[in-house]
Amino acid sequence: MRTSIKITLENPSEFKIQLLLWSQQFREAIFLDSNNYDQKYSLFDAVLAVDAFTSVKTDEHNAFEDLKQYQQITKDWLFGYLSYDLKNDTEELKSSNYDGLHFPDVFFFQPKKLFLLKEDQLEIQYLNMCDDEVEEDLEDIRNQKSEISQKSDIKIQQRISKESYLEKVSTMLEHIHRGDIYEANFCIEFFAENVSLNPIETFTRLNAISEPPFAVFFKNNKQFLLSASPERYLRKENDKIISQPIKGTAKRHADVQEDESIKQELLANEKERSENIMIVDLVRNDLSRTASKGSVEVEELCGAYTFKQVHHLISTVVSTVESDKSPIEIIKTTFPMGSMTGAPKISAMKIIEELEETKRGLYSGAVGYFTPDNNFDFNVVIRSILYNEEINYVSFSVGSAITSLSVPEKEYEECLLKAKAMREVLET
């Protein structure tokens, strides 16, 4: 059982920063930040959950069943992540590429302390065992002050060279022209070894550069995710399921008129639209596996949305589910998300595994939460820095969708554009 307290904040923006700073003392912490991004499906502006009462950590084998049992037993708020390699739990697939990070495939925890912020209204939910600590914690939070200390000398390396990347994309195009696949998301890793990183500071800088709607600071002891994701994977609101795949990217321009022109060109671009539409078809098919008959709909197709770094095409696909469908079943039948795999999904994942040189792990997985009433909300782990403090390894990956209309050089340029913010944060 939880004790719930509601208070009104004078300065929500400052309190949000103080919450993040306060969270670093705990072994487990997750901070979700919408950056006040105006969107139709949004429950909170920011969430902080800290200090595990219980948790589940497992590898890909039988992972969804283990998570289902954990979620049904706790019947409480749960926060955590699903790694991309859970594909091996649902299909006859494997992941044997290099893994420099060594994160578990699944990790979720039931927080003792939870903060839910919407505009100037803060709801605090503590498990009853620690509800006498609320006032002391609030005082401690309000005393938090940030200190900028990090001076970076990190040198980022690229796992796949430009020459090799162009060759691999050409190979993927051969698969497409043979009809093996229609589209696949091909990714490359950027990394650095022997790194000492200040995770809170790094996340704060990355979040400020991008201001995305699905930003995440996640800590599991010495393993960190610092995410500036713009993309929602899947949300459940009672009997409604919402998926919002992103496909289609264009750079921003400092000149307002030129920037708007680029956005309109993106909306009309045949190659970018075809990327998005193919994934929409895949998402419709995935949602239909748990949907009530005839309930899968495309609410918006290829809407153009502007972020600080880029313009994106985003579609919204929804369905209705019956009450007997468990949250885990809905996720399992749609995971991994189509925007990070391709179509047909299984064939694309097999080719991805052959051509990529790094195990994706948490990258292109999902981070989010389950509520006590069986709702959930998860992002797509992109535009994200992963850091293992124990082995001093930092990594981020980027990718683009390869279709029959792809030009390898332009796909490479798109990858560098997506890598820009993360590289800037780490190297300067």
Short mmCIF file of N, CA, C and O in Angstrom, two decimals, residues 156-248:
data_model
loop_
_atom_site.label_atom_id
_atom_site.label_comp_id
_atom_site.label_asym_id
_atom_site.label_seq_id
_atom_site.Cartn_x
_atom_site.Cartn_y
_atom_site.Cartn_z
N ILE A 156 35.69 9.58 -29.07
CA ILE A 156 34.73 8.60 -29.55
C ILE A 156 35.28 7.84 -30.76
O ILE A 156 35.83 8.44 -31.68
N GLN A 157 35.12 6.52 -30.72
CA GLN A 157 35.49 5.68 -31.86
C GLN A 157 34.23 5.15 -32.53
O GLN A 157 33.17 5.07 -31.92
N GLN A 158 34.37 4.78 -33.79
CA GLN A 158 33.26 4.28 -34.59
C GLN A 158 33.48 2.79 -34.86
O GLN A 158 34.51 2.40 -35.37
N ARG A 159 32.48 1.97 -34.50
CA ARG A 159 32.64 0.52 -34.61
C ARG A 159 32.73 0.08 -36.08
O ARG A 159 33.48 -0.83 -36.43
N ILE A 160 31.96 0.70 -36.95
CA ILE A 160 31.97 0.39 -38.37
C ILE A 160 32.46 1.62 -39.13
O ILE A 160 31.89 2.70 -38.98
N SER A 161 33.51 1.49 -39.92
CA SER A 161 34.05 2.61 -40.68
C SER A 161 33.06 3.04 -41.77
O SER A 161 32.15 2.29 -42.13
N LYS A 162 33.26 4.23 -42.29
CA LYS A 162 32.39 4.71 -43.36
C LYS A 162 32.43 3.76 -44.55
O LYS A 162 31.38 3.41 -45.13
N GLU A 163 33.62 3.33 -44.94
CA GLU A 163 33.76 2.42 -46.08
C GLU A 163 32.99 1.12 -45.85
O GLU A 163 32.26 0.65 -46.73
N SER A 164 33.14 0.56 -44.65
CA SER A 164 32.44 -0.68 -44.33
C SER A 164 30.94 -0.46 -44.27
O SER A 164 30.15 -1.31 -44.72
N TYR A 165 30.53 0.69 -43.73
CA TYR A 165 29.10 1.02 -43.65
C TYR A 165 28.48 1.04 -45.05
O TYR A 165 27.41 0.45 -45.27
N LEU A 166 29.14 1.69 -45.98
CA LEU A 166 28.61 1.79 -47.35
C LEU A 166 28.49 0.41 -47.99
O LEU A 166 27.52 0.11 -48.69
N GLU A 167 29.48 -0.45 -47.73
CA GLU A 167 29.44 -1.82 -48.26
C GLU A 167 28.27 -2.60 -47.66
O GLU A 167 27.55 -3.33 -48.36
N LYS A 168 28.07 -2.45 -46.34
CA LYS A 168 27.00 -3.19 -45.67
C LYS A 168 25.61 -2.72 -46.11
O LYS A 168 24.69 -3.54 -46.28
N VAL A 169 25.46 -1.42 -46.31
CA VAL A 169 24.17 -0.91 -46.79
C VAL A 169 23.92 -1.40 -48.22
O VAL A 169 22.78 -1.74 -48.57
N SER A 170 24.97 -1.48 -49.02
CA SER A 170 24.82 -2.02 -50.38
C SER A 170 24.37 -3.48 -50.33
O SER A 170 23.52 -3.91 -51.12
N THR A 171 24.91 -4.24 -49.38
CA THR A 171 24.48 -5.63 -49.19
C THR A 171 23.01 -5.70 -48.78
O THR A 171 22.25 -6.55 -49.26
N MET A 172 22.62 -4.78 -47.89
CA MET A 172 21.22 -4.75 -47.46
C MET A 172 20.30 -4.40 -48.64
O MET A 172 19.21 -4.97 -48.78
N LEU A 173 20.76 -3.51 -49.51
CA LEU A 173 19.98 -3.15 -50.69
C LEU A 173 19.83 -4.36 -51.63
O LEU A 173 18.78 -4.52 -52.28
N GLU A 174 20.85 -5.20 -51.69
CA GLU A 174 20.74 -6.43 -52.49
C GLU A 174 19.63 -7.32 -51.93
O GLU A 174 18.86 -7.91 -52.70
N HIS A 175 19.55 -7.42 -50.61
CA HIS A 175 18.46 -8.19 -49.99
C HIS A 175 17.10 -7.60 -50.37
O HIS A 175 16.15 -8.35 -50.66
N ILE A 176 17.01 -6.28 -50.38
CA ILE A 176 15.76 -5.62 -50.71
C ILE A 176 15.39 -5.87 -52.18
O ILE A 176 14.24 -6.19 -52.49
N HIS A 177 16.36 -5.74 -53.06
CA HIS A 177 16.08 -5.94 -54.48
C HIS A 177 15.73 -7.39 -54.81
O HIS A 177 15.02 -7.66 -55.78
N ARG A 178 16.21 -8.33 -53.98
CA ARG A 178 15.85 -9.74 -54.16
C ARG A 178 14.47 -10.05 -53.58
O ARG A 178 13.94 -11.13 -53.78
N GLY A 179 13.94 -9.13 -52.78
CA GLY A 179 12.63 -9.35 -52.17
C GLY A 179 12.69 -10.03 -50.82
O GLY A 179 11.66 -10.45 -50.28
N ASP A 180 13.89 -10.14 -50.23
CA ASP A 180 14.00 -10.75 -48.90
C ASP A 180 13.32 -9.88 -47.84
O ASP A 180 12.73 -10.39 -46.89
N ILE A 181 13.45 -8.56 -48.00
CA ILE A 181 12.85 -7.58 -47.08
C ILE A 181 12.43 -6.36 -47.90
O ILE A 181 12.87 -6.18 -49.04
N TYR A 182 11.62 -5.51 -47.28
CA TYR A 182 11.24 -4.24 -47.89
C TYR A 182 12.02 -3.08 -47.27
O TYR A 182 12.30 -2.08 -47.92
N GLU A 183 12.34 -3.24 -46.00
CA GLU A 183 12.98 -2.17 -45.24
C GLU A 183 13.67 -2.77 -44.03
O GLU A 183 13.19 -3.75 -43.45
N ALA A 184 14.80 -2.18 -43.64
CA ALA A 184 15.47 -2.61 -42.41
C ALA A 184 16.20 -1.43 -41.80
O ALA A 184 16.72 -0.56 -42.51
N ASN A 185 16.21 -1.40 -40.48
CA ASN A 185 16.91 -0.34 -39.76
C ASN A 185 18.33 -0.82 -39.46
O ASN A 185 18.52 -1.78 -38.72
N PHE A 186 19.32 -0.18 -40.06
CA PHE A 186 20.71 -0.60 -39.90
C PHE A 186 21.45 0.40 -39.02
O PHE A 186 21.39 1.61 -39.24
N CYS A 187 22.15 -0.11 -37.99
CA CYS A 187 22.73 0.76 -36.96
C CYS A 187 24.23 0.56 -36.82
O CYS A 187 24.76 -0.52 -37.09
N ILE A 188 24.90 1.61 -36.37
CA ILE A 188 26.32 1.56 -36.06
C ILE A 188 26.56 2.10 -34.66
O ILE A 188 25.87 3.02 -34.21
N GLU A 189 27.54 1.53 -33.98
CA GLU A 189 27.87 1.93 -32.62
C GLU A 189 29.05 2.91 -32.61
O GLU A 189 30.01 2.76 -33.36
N PHE A 190 28.95 3.90 -31.75
CA PHE A 190 30.06 4.79 -31.39
C PHE A 190 30.38 4.51 -29.93
O PHE A 190 29.47 4.35 -29.11
N PHE A 191 31.66 4.46 -29.57
CA PHE A 191 31.99 4.02 -28.21
C PHE A 191 33.31 4.64 -27.75
O PHE A 191 34.09 5.18 -28.55
N ALA A 192 33.55 4.53 -26.45
CA ALA A 192 34.84 4.92 -25.87
C ALA A 192 35.10 4.04 -24.66
O ALA A 192 34.17 3.65 -23.94
N GLU A 193 36.36 3.70 -24.46
CA GLU A 193 36.78 2.85 -23.34
C GLU A 193 37.57 3.67 -22.33
O GLU A 193 38.04 4.77 -22.62
N ASN A 194 37.69 3.14 -21.12
CA ASN A 194 38.43 3.79 -20.03
C ASN A 194 37.88 5.20 -19.77
O ASN A 194 38.64 6.16 -19.64
N VAL A 195 36.57 5.28 -19.68
CA VAL A 195 35.87 6.57 -19.54
C VAL A 195 35.39 6.76 -18.11
O VAL A 195 34.82 5.84 -17.50
N SER A 196 35.58 7.96 -17.59
CA SER A 196 34.97 8.34 -16.32
C SER A 196 33.96 9.44 -16.61
O SER A 196 34.32 10.52 -17.09
N LEU A 197 32.70 9.15 -16.33
CA LEU A 197 31.61 10.03 -16.74
C LEU A 197 30.79 10.44 -15.54
O LEU A 197 30.59 9.67 -14.61
N ASN A 198 30.31 11.69 -15.53
CA ASN A 198 29.34 12.14 -14.55
C ASN A 198 27.95 11.96 -15.19
O ASN A 198 27.54 12.77 -16.02
N PRO A 199 27.22 10.90 -14.84
CA PRO A 199 25.98 10.59 -15.55
C PRO A 199 24.91 11.68 -15.45
O PRO A 199 24.27 12.00 -16.46
N ILE A 200 24.72 12.25 -14.26
CA ILE A 200 23.70 13.29 -14.09
C ILE A 200 24.02 14.49 -14.97
O ILE A 200 23.16 15.03 -15.68
N GLU A 201 25.25 14.91 -14.93
CA GLU A 201 25.68 16.08 -15.71
C GLU A 201 25.56 15.81 -17.21
O GLU A 201 25.10 16.67 -17.98
N THR A 202 25.95 14.61 -17.62
CA THR A 202 25.88 14.25 -19.04
C THR A 202 24.44 14.23 -19.52
O THR A 202 24.11 14.75 -20.59
N PHE A 203 23.55 13.63 -18.71
CA PHE A 203 22.14 13.61 -19.07
C PHE A 203 21.56 15.02 -19.15
O PHE A 203 20.82 15.35 -20.08
N THR A 204 21.91 15.86 -18.18
CA THR A 204 21.37 17.22 -18.15
C THR A 204 21.75 17.99 -19.42
O THR A 204 20.93 18.69 -20.02
N ARG A 205 23.00 17.82 -19.86
CA ARG A 205 23.45 18.50 -21.08
C ARG A 205 22.76 17.94 -22.32
O ARG A 205 22.33 18.68 -23.21
N LEU A 206 22.65 16.61 -22.39
CA LEU A 206 22.00 15.99 -23.54
C LEU A 206 20.52 16.38 -23.61
O LEU A 206 20.00 16.69 -24.70
N ASN A 207 19.86 16.41 -22.48
CA ASN A 207 18.45 16.78 -22.43
C ASN A 207 18.24 18.22 -22.84
O ASN A 207 17.28 18.56 -23.54
N ALA A 208 19.17 19.09 -22.44
CA ALA A 208 19.06 20.51 -22.79
C ALA A 208 19.29 20.74 -24.29
O ALA A 208 18.65 21.61 -24.90
N ILE A 209 20.18 19.96 -24.89
CA ILE A 209 20.45 20.09 -26.32
C ILE A 209 19.25 19.65 -27.15
O ILE A 209 18.92 20.26 -28.17
N SER A 210 18.56 18.61 -26.71
CA SER A 210 17.51 17.99 -27.53
C SER A 210 16.09 18.31 -27.09
O SER A 210 15.19 18.40 -27.92
N GLU A 211 15.85 18.43 -25.77
CA GLU A 211 14.51 18.67 -25.21
C GLU A 211 13.44 17.76 -25.83
O GLU A 211 12.43 18.22 -26.34
N PRO A 212 13.64 16.44 -25.77
CA PRO A 212 12.69 15.52 -26.38
C PRO A 212 11.53 15.19 -25.44
O PRO A 212 11.62 15.43 -24.23
N PRO A 213 10.46 14.61 -25.96
CA PRO A 213 9.31 14.29 -25.11
C PRO A 213 9.45 13.00 -24.29
O PRO A 213 8.64 12.76 -23.40
N PHE A 214 10.48 12.19 -24.58
CA PHE A 214 10.61 10.92 -23.86
C PHE A 214 12.03 10.75 -23.30
O PHE A 214 12.64 9.69 -23.43
N ALA A 215 12.53 11.80 -22.68
CA ALA A 215 13.87 11.77 -22.09
C ALA A 215 13.87 10.89 -20.83
O ALA A 215 12.89 10.87 -20.08
N VAL A 216 14.99 10.18 -20.62
CA VAL A 216 15.11 9.28 -19.47
C VAL A 216 16.51 9.35 -18.88
O VAL A 216 17.50 9.26 -19.61
N PHE A 217 16.57 9.49 -17.55
CA PHE A 217 17.79 9.18 -16.80
C PHE A 217 17.49 7.91 -16.02
O PHE A 217 16.56 7.87 -15.22
N PHE A 218 18.27 6.86 -16.27
CA PHE A 218 18.04 5.58 -15.62
C PHE A 218 19.33 5.08 -14.99
O PHE A 218 20.39 5.10 -15.62
N LYS A 219 19.22 4.63 -13.74
CA LYS A 219 20.37 4.12 -13.02
C LYS A 219 20.02 2.78 -12.37
O LYS A 219 19.03 2.68 -11.65
N ASN A 220 20.82 1.79 -12.65
CA ASN A 220 20.75 0.51 -11.93
C ASN A 220 22.15 0.24 -11.40
O ASN A 220 22.99 -0.33 -12.10
N ASN A 221 22.41 0.71 -10.19
CA ASN A 221 23.73 0.61 -9.56
C ASN A 221 24.77 1.34 -10.39
O ASN A 221 24.80 2.56 -10.40
N LYS A 222 25.60 0.64 -11.16
CA LYS A 222 26.65 1.29 -11.94
C LYS A 222 26.36 1.27 -13.45
O LYS A 222 27.25 1.51 -14.27
N GLN A 223 25.12 0.95 -13.79
CA GLN A 223 24.71 0.94 -15.20
C GLN A 223 23.72 2.08 -15.44
O GLN A 223 22.75 2.24 -14.70
N PHE A 224 24.00 2.87 -16.49
CA PHE A 224 23.23 4.09 -16.72
C PHE A 224 22.72 4.16 -18.16
O PHE A 224 23.42 3.80 -19.10
N LEU A 225 21.50 4.67 -18.29
CA LEU A 225 20.95 5.07 -19.58
C LEU A 225 20.65 6.56 -19.51
O LEU A 225 19.96 7.02 -18.60
N LEU A 226 21.18 7.32 -20.48
CA LEU A 226 20.95 8.76 -20.57
C LEU A 226 20.31 8.99 -21.93
O LEU A 226 20.99 9.02 -22.95
N SER A 227 19.00 9.13 -21.94
CA SER A 227 18.25 9.06 -23.20
C SER A 227 17.56 10.38 -23.54
O SER A 227 16.90 10.98 -22.70
N ALA A 228 17.72 10.78 -24.80
CA ALA A 228 17.00 11.94 -25.33
C ALA A 228 16.06 11.47 -26.44
O ALA A 228 16.03 12.01 -27.54
N SER A 229 15.27 10.46 -26.13
CA SER A 229 14.41 9.84 -27.14
C SER A 229 13.22 10.73 -27.51
O SER A 229 12.52 11.23 -26.63
N PRO A 230 12.97 10.88 -28.81
CA PRO A 230 11.76 11.61 -29.24
C PRO A 230 10.58 10.68 -29.51
O PRO A 230 9.51 11.15 -29.87
N GLU A 231 10.77 9.35 -29.34
CA GLU A 231 9.79 8.41 -29.87
C GLU A 231 9.11 7.57 -28.79
O GLU A 231 9.76 7.01 -27.92
N ARG A 232 7.79 7.50 -28.89
CA ARG A 232 7.01 6.57 -28.07
C ARG A 232 6.93 5.23 -28.79
O ARG A 232 6.63 5.17 -29.98
N TYR A 233 7.17 4.16 -28.02
CA TYR A 233 6.97 2.80 -28.53
C TYR A 233 5.51 2.39 -28.38
O TYR A 233 4.81 2.15 -29.36
N LEU A 234 5.03 2.34 -27.13
CA LEU A 234 3.69 1.81 -26.90
C LEU A 234 3.14 2.36 -25.59
O LEU A 234 3.86 2.44 -24.59
N ARG A 235 1.86 2.71 -25.63
CA ARG A 235 1.16 3.20 -24.44
C ARG A 235 -0.18 2.50 -24.32
O ARG A 235 -0.85 2.24 -25.33
N LYS A 236 -0.56 2.19 -23.10
CA LYS A 236 -1.89 1.62 -22.84
C LYS A 236 -2.65 2.56 -21.92
O LYS A 236 -2.18 2.89 -20.83
N GLU A 237 -3.81 3.01 -22.37
CA GLU A 237 -4.73 3.81 -21.57
C GLU A 237 -6.03 3.03 -21.46
O GLU A 237 -6.86 3.07 -22.37
N ASN A 238 -6.19 2.30 -20.37
CA ASN A 238 -7.36 1.45 -20.17
C ASN A 238 -7.46 0.42 -21.30
O ASN A 238 -6.62 -0.45 -21.40
N ASP A 239 -8.43 0.56 -22.21
CA ASP A 239 -8.53 -0.44 -23.28
C ASP A 239 -7.96 0.07 -24.60
O ASP A 239 -8.09 -0.59 -25.63
N LYS A 240 -7.31 1.22 -24.58
CA LYS A 240 -6.74 1.80 -25.81
C LYS A 240 -5.23 1.62 -25.84
O LYS A 240 -4.54 1.90 -24.86
N ILE A 241 -4.72 1.17 -27.00
CA ILE A 241 -3.28 1.02 -27.22
C ILE A 241 -2.84 2.05 -28.25
O ILE A 241 -3.50 2.22 -29.29
N ILE A 242 -1.73 2.72 -27.97
CA ILE A 242 -1.23 3.77 -28.85
C ILE A 242 0.22 3.48 -29.21
O ILE A 242 1.06 3.29 -28.33
N SER A 243 0.52 3.44 -30.51
CA SER A 243 1.89 3.31 -30.99
C SER A 243 2.19 4.50 -31.90
O SER A 243 1.34 4.89 -32.71
N GLN A 244 3.40 5.08 -31.77
CA GLN A 244 3.72 6.28 -32.54
C GLN A 244 5.11 6.16 -33.18
O GLN A 244 6.07 6.80 -32.76
N PRO A 245 5.21 5.35 -34.23
CA PRO A 245 6.51 5.14 -34.87
C PRO A 245 7.03 6.40 -35.58
O PRO A 245 6.25 7.13 -36.21
N ILE A 246 8.33 6.59 -35.47
CA ILE A 246 9.02 7.66 -36.20
C ILE A 246 9.80 7.04 -37.35
O ILE A 246 10.57 6.12 -37.16
N LYS A 247 9.59 7.55 -38.52
CA LYS A 247 10.41 7.24 -39.69
C LYS A 247 10.35 8.42 -40.62
O LYS A 247 9.27 8.86 -41.01
N GLY A 248 11.50 8.93 -41.01
CA GLY A 248 11.59 10.13 -41.84
C GLY A 248 12.25 11.23 -41.05
O GLY A 248 11.74 11.65 -40.00
#
